[in-house]
Amino acid sequence: MKKTHVKTNDVIFQPVTKVVAFIIIIYSLHLFFSGHYTPGGGFIGGLMTAAAFVLLLLAFDVKTVEKTLNVDYIKMTATGLLIAVLTGLGSFFYNVPFLTQTFSYVDIPLLGKTALATAVLFDLGVYLVVIGVTMTIIQTIGETE
Amino acid sequence: MTNLIILPILIPLLTGAILIFLKNRIMAQRVVATLSAITTLIVSFLMVHKVRNDGIQSLNISSWDAPFGITLVSDMFSAILVFTTSIVALVCLVYSFKSIGVEREKYYYYPVLNFLIVGINGAFTTGDIFNLFVFFEVMLMSSYVLLVLGGTKIQLRESIKYLLVNIISSALFVIAVAYLYSVVGTLNMAHISARISEASTNGMPGILTVIAVLFLIVFGLKGAIFPLYFWMPGSYYAPPAPVLALFGALLTKVGVYSITRTYTLFFYHDRDFAFQLLSILAILSVLVGVIGAIAYWDVKKIIIYNIIVAVGVILYGVSVMNHTALTGSVYYLIHDMLIKAALFLLVGVIIAITGTSNLKNISGLITRYPGLGWTFFIAALALAGIPPLSGFVGKLLIVQGGLEVESYIGAVLVLMSSLLVLFSIMKIFINGFWGEDRTYEGEEKAPVKWLLISPVILVVISALYGIGSESFLPYISQAAETLLDPSIYIEAVLKE
């Protein structure tokens, strides 16, 4: 996002960002998955992932980040919206009210007995929408002259 | 099917999400949007019949029982409003194809249009006061985008005003809901009604009257009643014709619906103060509206001030609160949604031909556009309430209801306002369509035939609605019965 003409040397900032951005993303995923039992969830998880992307934008310029991540954030928002709505649509097949959630315990190797709930899919939609919206706002403002 | 009631909300929502993926493929966007609008229309029609046959429909979302989860409730009042919204949305969509311009279409015009319908249909259908707030926001945010889309100078200026007013009123809405929640401890509308009824066995407690007035201020700001209408003439002047038609026909009516719903369901004990206040404000809205309508020489402004008149007339009927007046109000509300959309679209055609909205620069349109002229004439008569057309029955019932409770001043003023409404709209017809024929720059480019389809459809529907009022009245009357007797609503939702 830098627009200066003087060539600066971010020899410390950029390598640190490369490490820190990953830690932030992993922490945001942790927040996302812990939403059901502890504070967290799609909204805060999405915001924190977006924060990691913003850090990348600060350390590198818009073009580099776009090339590296290669995501169309508006489509990402729409995908999130679709996922959230389609999760609800599942209820149509079982003839129960819209957005009725269900869960089951599954034995997954390594993780053991885990509860899988459809509410997570809805949260995934929220997560994608939040990242998409935040990044669209920041990138559009950043790119306008 | 259990989920039928949510389909008029869900279909536009899904369509909106899908249309975002079709950004640059305008033809595909148009086809998908039209198909979904037609489906919504069919579904909402089925809904009206289901409510007619089986009574009030309610759906507890995600299977949580009534006062604890979010409930969607569709009584006759909601169902016919959703149906009318679907009609208006479809014709405005068809009108947009040739009038809104490729640039706007590429920048998510159709998705946002769909999200607007999500908000409106949701606001009409919800049975939860906070959910109503959320759907209000969905509707308002889409309307902000539609208002500013295109980015001309006037749009930017008016969007800021519109945004400011609506953010303040939304904040007030949250505060009003918070007050109400702290008093009754529930958000489900049927449950609120039952709790307020318990609390008011010996007259309404003071705090609930305060909340009633607060709700009147909040919804009055959205619905443009007398002292709170100031933002509307400017803001509605800015957007292009199809957007203006959607706003004029639907947005203020959601405010009117909310006032009607809250006053007939929550605050019906408070006849002495809240209903008196509503009645006075409604009559003042009628007065201010007609003054504005006859004062201006601008076609858009004249119709915009006529919205305020209609809002006043409908709310006067609600404030009288007997069966005749409520039937009249519901009837007039539907009529007004149809005819306002038709008039704004017709004004859009006039502006497309002449390139101006100043009445003094327009004359003699009837010689070369007779179809446009006579459609406008019929729409004008319907607006004023000339007998065979749709505006008549509603106003007649409202006046009759007013006379039944001996509210003579109000009833006479509503009656007199028709005359001035007729004058204001005939001013457009006489000055714009009669007189010397002139040519206008760029009129060959105006796709008049296509643009005329939508308003003609609306005028035909509105004429049928007036002529066949006998067959529509059972539906309207059923809506009024529910409004008059909240216990029907409460029983349908709480299933006690």
mmCIF file with all atom_site columns, N, CA, C and O in Angstrom, chain B residues 16-35:
data_model
loop_
_atom_site.group_PDB
_atom_site.id
_atom_site.type_symbol
_atom_site.label_atom_id
_atom_site.label_alt_id
_atom_site.label_comp_id
_atom_site.label_asym_id
_atom_site.label_entity_id
_atom_site.label_seq_id
_atom_site.pdbx_PDB_ins_code
_atom_site.Cartn_x
_atom_site.Cartn_y
_atom_site.Cartn_z
_atom_site.occupancy
_atom_site.B_iso_or_equiv
_atom_site.pdbx_formal_charge
_atom_site.auth_seq_id
_atom_site.auth_comp_id
_atom_site.auth_asym_id
_atom_site.auth_atom_id
_atom_site.pdbx_PDB_model_num
ATOM 1  N N  . GLY B 1 16 ? -29.707 -12.699 -5.028  1.00 0.00 ? 16 GLY B N  1
ATOM 2  C CA . GLY B 1 16 ? -28.737 -11.616 -4.833  1.00 0.00 ? 16 GLY B CA 1
ATOM 3  C C  . GLY B 1 16 ? -27.320 -12.159 -4.756  1.00 0.00 ? 16 GLY B C  1
ATOM 4  O O  . GLY B 1 16 ? -26.400 -11.640 -5.391  1.00 0.00 ? 16 GLY B O  1
ATOM 5  N N  . ALA B 1 17 ? -27.140 -13.261 -3.981  1.00 0.00 ? 17 ALA B N  1
ATOM 6  C CA . ALA B 1 17 ? -25.807 -13.841 -3.833  1.00 0.00 ? 17 ALA B CA 1
ATOM 7  C C  . ALA B 1 17 ? -25.301 -14.388 -5.156  1.00 0.00 ? 17 ALA B C  1
ATOM 8  O O  . ALA B 1 17 ? -24.137 -14.212 -5.513  1.00 0.00 ? 17 ALA B O  1
ATOM 9  N N  . ILE B 1 18 ? -26.206 -15.037 -5.919  1.00 0.00 ? 18 ILE B N  1
ATOM 10 C CA . ILE B 1 18 ? -25.769 -15.631 -7.190  1.00 0.00 ? 18 ILE B CA 1
ATOM 11 C C  . ILE B 1 18 ? -25.425 -14.541 -8.204  1.00 0.00 ? 18 ILE B C  1
ATOM 12 O O  . ILE B 1 18 ? -24.442 -14.641 -8.944  1.00 0.00 ? 18 ILE B O  1
ATOM 13 N N  . LEU B 1 19 ? -26.220 -13.457 -8.197  1.00 0.00 ? 19 LEU B N  1
ATOM 14 C CA . LEU B 1 19 ? -26.003 -12.403 -9.198  1.00 0.00 ? 19 LEU B CA 1
ATOM 15 C C  . LEU B 1 19 ? -24.644 -11.730 -9.051  1.00 0.00 ? 19 LEU B C  1
ATOM 16 O O  . LEU B 1 19 ? -24.096 -11.206 -10.016 1.00 0.00 ? 19 LEU B O  1
ATOM 17 N N  . ILE B 1 20 ? -24.082 -11.763 -7.836  1.00 0.00 ? 20 ILE B N  1
ATOM 18 C CA . ILE B 1 20 ? -22.768 -11.141 -7.644  1.00 0.00 ? 20 ILE B CA 1
ATOM 19 C C  . ILE B 1 20 ? -21.731 -11.843 -8.526  1.00 0.00 ? 20 ILE B C  1
ATOM 20 O O  . ILE B 1 20 ? -20.819 -11.209 -9.061  1.00 0.00 ? 20 ILE B O  1
ATOM 21 N N  . PHE B 1 21 ? -21.906 -13.166 -8.727  1.00 0.00 ? 21 PHE B N  1
ATOM 22 C CA . PHE B 1 21 ? -20.943 -13.907 -9.549  1.00 0.00 ? 21 PHE B CA 1
ATOM 23 C C  . PHE B 1 21 ? -21.061 -13.553 -11.029 1.00 0.00 ? 21 PHE B C  1
ATOM 24 O O  . PHE B 1 21 ? -20.159 -13.806 -11.801 1.00 0.00 ? 21 PHE B O  1
ATOM 25 N N  . LEU B 1 22 ? -22.215 -12.976 -11.419 1.00 0.00 ? 22 LEU B N  1
ATOM 26 C CA . LEU B 1 22 ? -22.445 -12.700 -12.840 1.00 0.00 ? 22 LEU B CA 1
ATOM 27 C C  . LEU B 1 22 ? -22.157 -11.241 -13.190 1.00 0.00 ? 22 LEU B C  1
ATOM 28 O O  . LEU B 1 22 ? -22.782 -10.671 -14.066 1.00 0.00 ? 22 LEU B O  1
ATOM 29 N N  . LYS B 1 23 ? -21.216 -10.637 -12.458 1.00 0.00 ? 23 LYS B N  1
ATOM 30 C CA . LYS B 1 23 ? -21.028 -9.194  -12.536 1.00 0.00 ? 23 LYS B CA 1
ATOM 31 C C  . LYS B 1 23 ? -21.085 -8.603  -13.940 1.00 0.00 ? 23 LYS B C  1
ATOM 32 O O  . LYS B 1 23 ? -21.850 -7.692  -14.210 1.00 0.00 ? 23 LYS B O  1
ATOM 33 N N  . ASN B 1 24 ? -20.264 -9.121  -14.852 1.00 0.00 ? 24 ASN B N  1
ATOM 34 C CA . ASN B 1 24 ? -20.185 -8.478  -16.165 1.00 0.00 ? 24 ASN B CA 1
ATOM 35 C C  . ASN B 1 24 ? -21.138 -9.050  -17.195 1.00 0.00 ? 24 ASN B C  1
ATOM 36 O O  . ASN B 1 24 ? -21.195 -8.570  -18.321 1.00 0.00 ? 24 ASN B O  1
ATOM 37 N N  . ARG B 1 25 ? -21.863 -10.104 -16.821 1.00 0.00 ? 25 ARG B N  1
ATOM 38 C CA . ARG B 1 25 ? -22.775 -10.719 -17.797 1.00 0.00 ? 25 ARG B CA 1
ATOM 39 C C  . ARG B 1 25 ? -24.179 -10.187 -17.560 1.00 0.00 ? 25 ARG B C  1
ATOM 40 O O  . ARG B 1 25 ? -24.989 -10.772 -16.847 1.00 0.00 ? 25 ARG B O  1
ATOM 41 N N  . ILE B 1 26 ? -24.460 -9.050  -18.195 1.00 0.00 ? 26 ILE B N  1
ATOM 42 C CA . ILE B 1 26 ? -25.692 -8.331  -17.879 1.00 0.00 ? 26 ILE B CA 1
ATOM 43 C C  . ILE B 1 26 ? -26.930 -9.099  -18.305 1.00 0.00 ? 26 ILE B C  1
ATOM 44 O O  . ILE B 1 26 ? -27.922 -9.155  -17.578 1.00 0.00 ? 26 ILE B O  1
ATOM 45 N N  . MET B 1 27 ? -26.863 -9.727  -19.503 1.00 0.00 ? 27 MET B N  1
ATOM 46 C CA . MET B 1 27 ? -28.033 -10.472 -19.963 1.00 0.00 ? 27 MET B CA 1
ATOM 47 C C  . MET B 1 27 ? -28.385 -11.580 -18.965 1.00 0.00 ? 27 MET B C  1
ATOM 48 O O  . MET B 1 27 ? -29.543 -11.753 -18.591 1.00 0.00 ? 27 MET B O  1
ATOM 49 N N  . ALA B 1 28 ? -27.343 -12.311 -18.519 1.00 0.00 ? 28 ALA B N  1
ATOM 50 C CA . ALA B 1 28 ? -27.576 -13.392 -17.564 1.00 0.00 ? 28 ALA B CA 1
ATOM 51 C C  . ALA B 1 28 ? -28.186 -12.835 -16.281 1.00 0.00 ? 28 ALA B C  1
ATOM 52 O O  . ALA B 1 28 ? -29.125 -13.406 -15.717 1.00 0.00 ? 28 ALA B O  1
ATOM 53 N N  . GLN B 1 29 ? -27.660 -11.690 -15.829 1.00 0.00 ? 29 GLN B N  1
ATOM 54 C CA . GLN B 1 29 ? -28.204 -11.067 -14.617 1.00 0.00 ? 29 GLN B CA 1
ATOM 55 C C  . GLN B 1 29 ? -29.692 -10.782 -14.778 1.00 0.00 ? 29 GLN B C  1
ATOM 56 O O  . GLN B 1 29 ? -30.495 -11.057 -13.894 1.00 0.00 ? 29 GLN B O  1
ATOM 57 N N  . ARG B 1 30 ? -30.044 -10.204 -15.941 1.00 0.00 ? 30 ARG B N  1
ATOM 58 C CA . ARG B 1 30 ? -31.446 -9.846  -16.162 1.00 0.00 ? 30 ARG B CA 1
ATOM 59 C C  . ARG B 1 30 ? -32.341 -11.070 -16.128 1.00 0.00 ? 30 ARG B C  1
ATOM 60 O O  . ARG B 1 30 ? -33.392 -11.069 -15.486 1.00 0.00 ? 30 ARG B O  1
ATOM 61 N N  . VAL B 1 31 ? -31.877 -12.143 -16.816 1.00 0.00 ? 31 VAL B N  1
ATOM 62 C CA . VAL B 1 31 ? -32.707 -13.346 -16.896 1.00 0.00 ? 31 VAL B CA 1
ATOM 63 C C  . VAL B 1 31 ? -32.911 -13.944 -15.502 1.00 0.00 ? 31 VAL B C  1
ATOM 64 O O  . VAL B 1 31 ? -34.037 -14.223 -15.084 1.00 0.00 ? 31 VAL B O  1
ATOM 65 N N  . VAL B 1 32 ? -31.785 -14.102 -14.768 1.00 0.00 ? 32 VAL B N  1
ATOM 66 C CA . VAL B 1 32 ? -31.890 -14.716 -13.436 1.00 0.00 ? 32 VAL B CA 1
ATOM 67 C C  . VAL B 1 32 ? -32.776 -13.865 -12.535 1.00 0.00 ? 32 VAL B C  1
ATOM 68 O O  . VAL B 1 32 ? -33.661 -14.381 -11.830 1.00 0.00 ? 32 VAL B O  1
ATOM 69 N N  . ALA B 1 33 ? -32.571 -12.537 -12.584 1.00 0.00 ? 33 ALA B N  1
ATOM 70 C CA . ALA B 1 33 ? -33.350 -11.668 -11.702 1.00 0.00 ? 33 ALA B CA 1
ATOM 71 C C  . ALA B 1 33 ? -34.837 -11.745 -12.035 1.00 0.00 ? 33 ALA B C  1
ATOM 72 O O  . ALA B 1 33 ? -35.682 -11.816 -11.134 1.00 0.00 ? 33 ALA B O  1
ATOM 73 N N  . THR B 1 34 ? -35.167 -11.770 -13.337 1.00 0.00 ? 34 THR B N  1
ATOM 74 C CA . THR B 1 34 ? -36.584 -11.842 -13.719 1.00 0.00 ? 34 THR B CA 1
ATOM 75 C C  . THR B 1 34 ? -37.199 -13.157 -13.276 1.00 0.00 ? 34 THR B C  1
ATOM 76 O O  . THR B 1 34 ? -38.281 -13.180 -12.695 1.00 0.00 ? 34 THR B O  1
ATOM 77 N N  . LEU B 1 35 ? -36.464 -14.276 -13.535 1.00 0.00 ? 35 LEU B N  1
ATOM 78 C CA . LEU B 1 35 ? -37.002 -15.572 -13.132 1.00 0.00 ? 35 LEU B CA 1
ATOM 79 C C  . LEU B 1 35 ? -37.273 -15.612 -11.643 1.00 0.00 ? 35 LEU B C  1
ATOM 80 O O  . LEU B 1 35 ? -38.331 -16.062 -11.191 1.00 0.00 ? 35 LEU B O  1
#
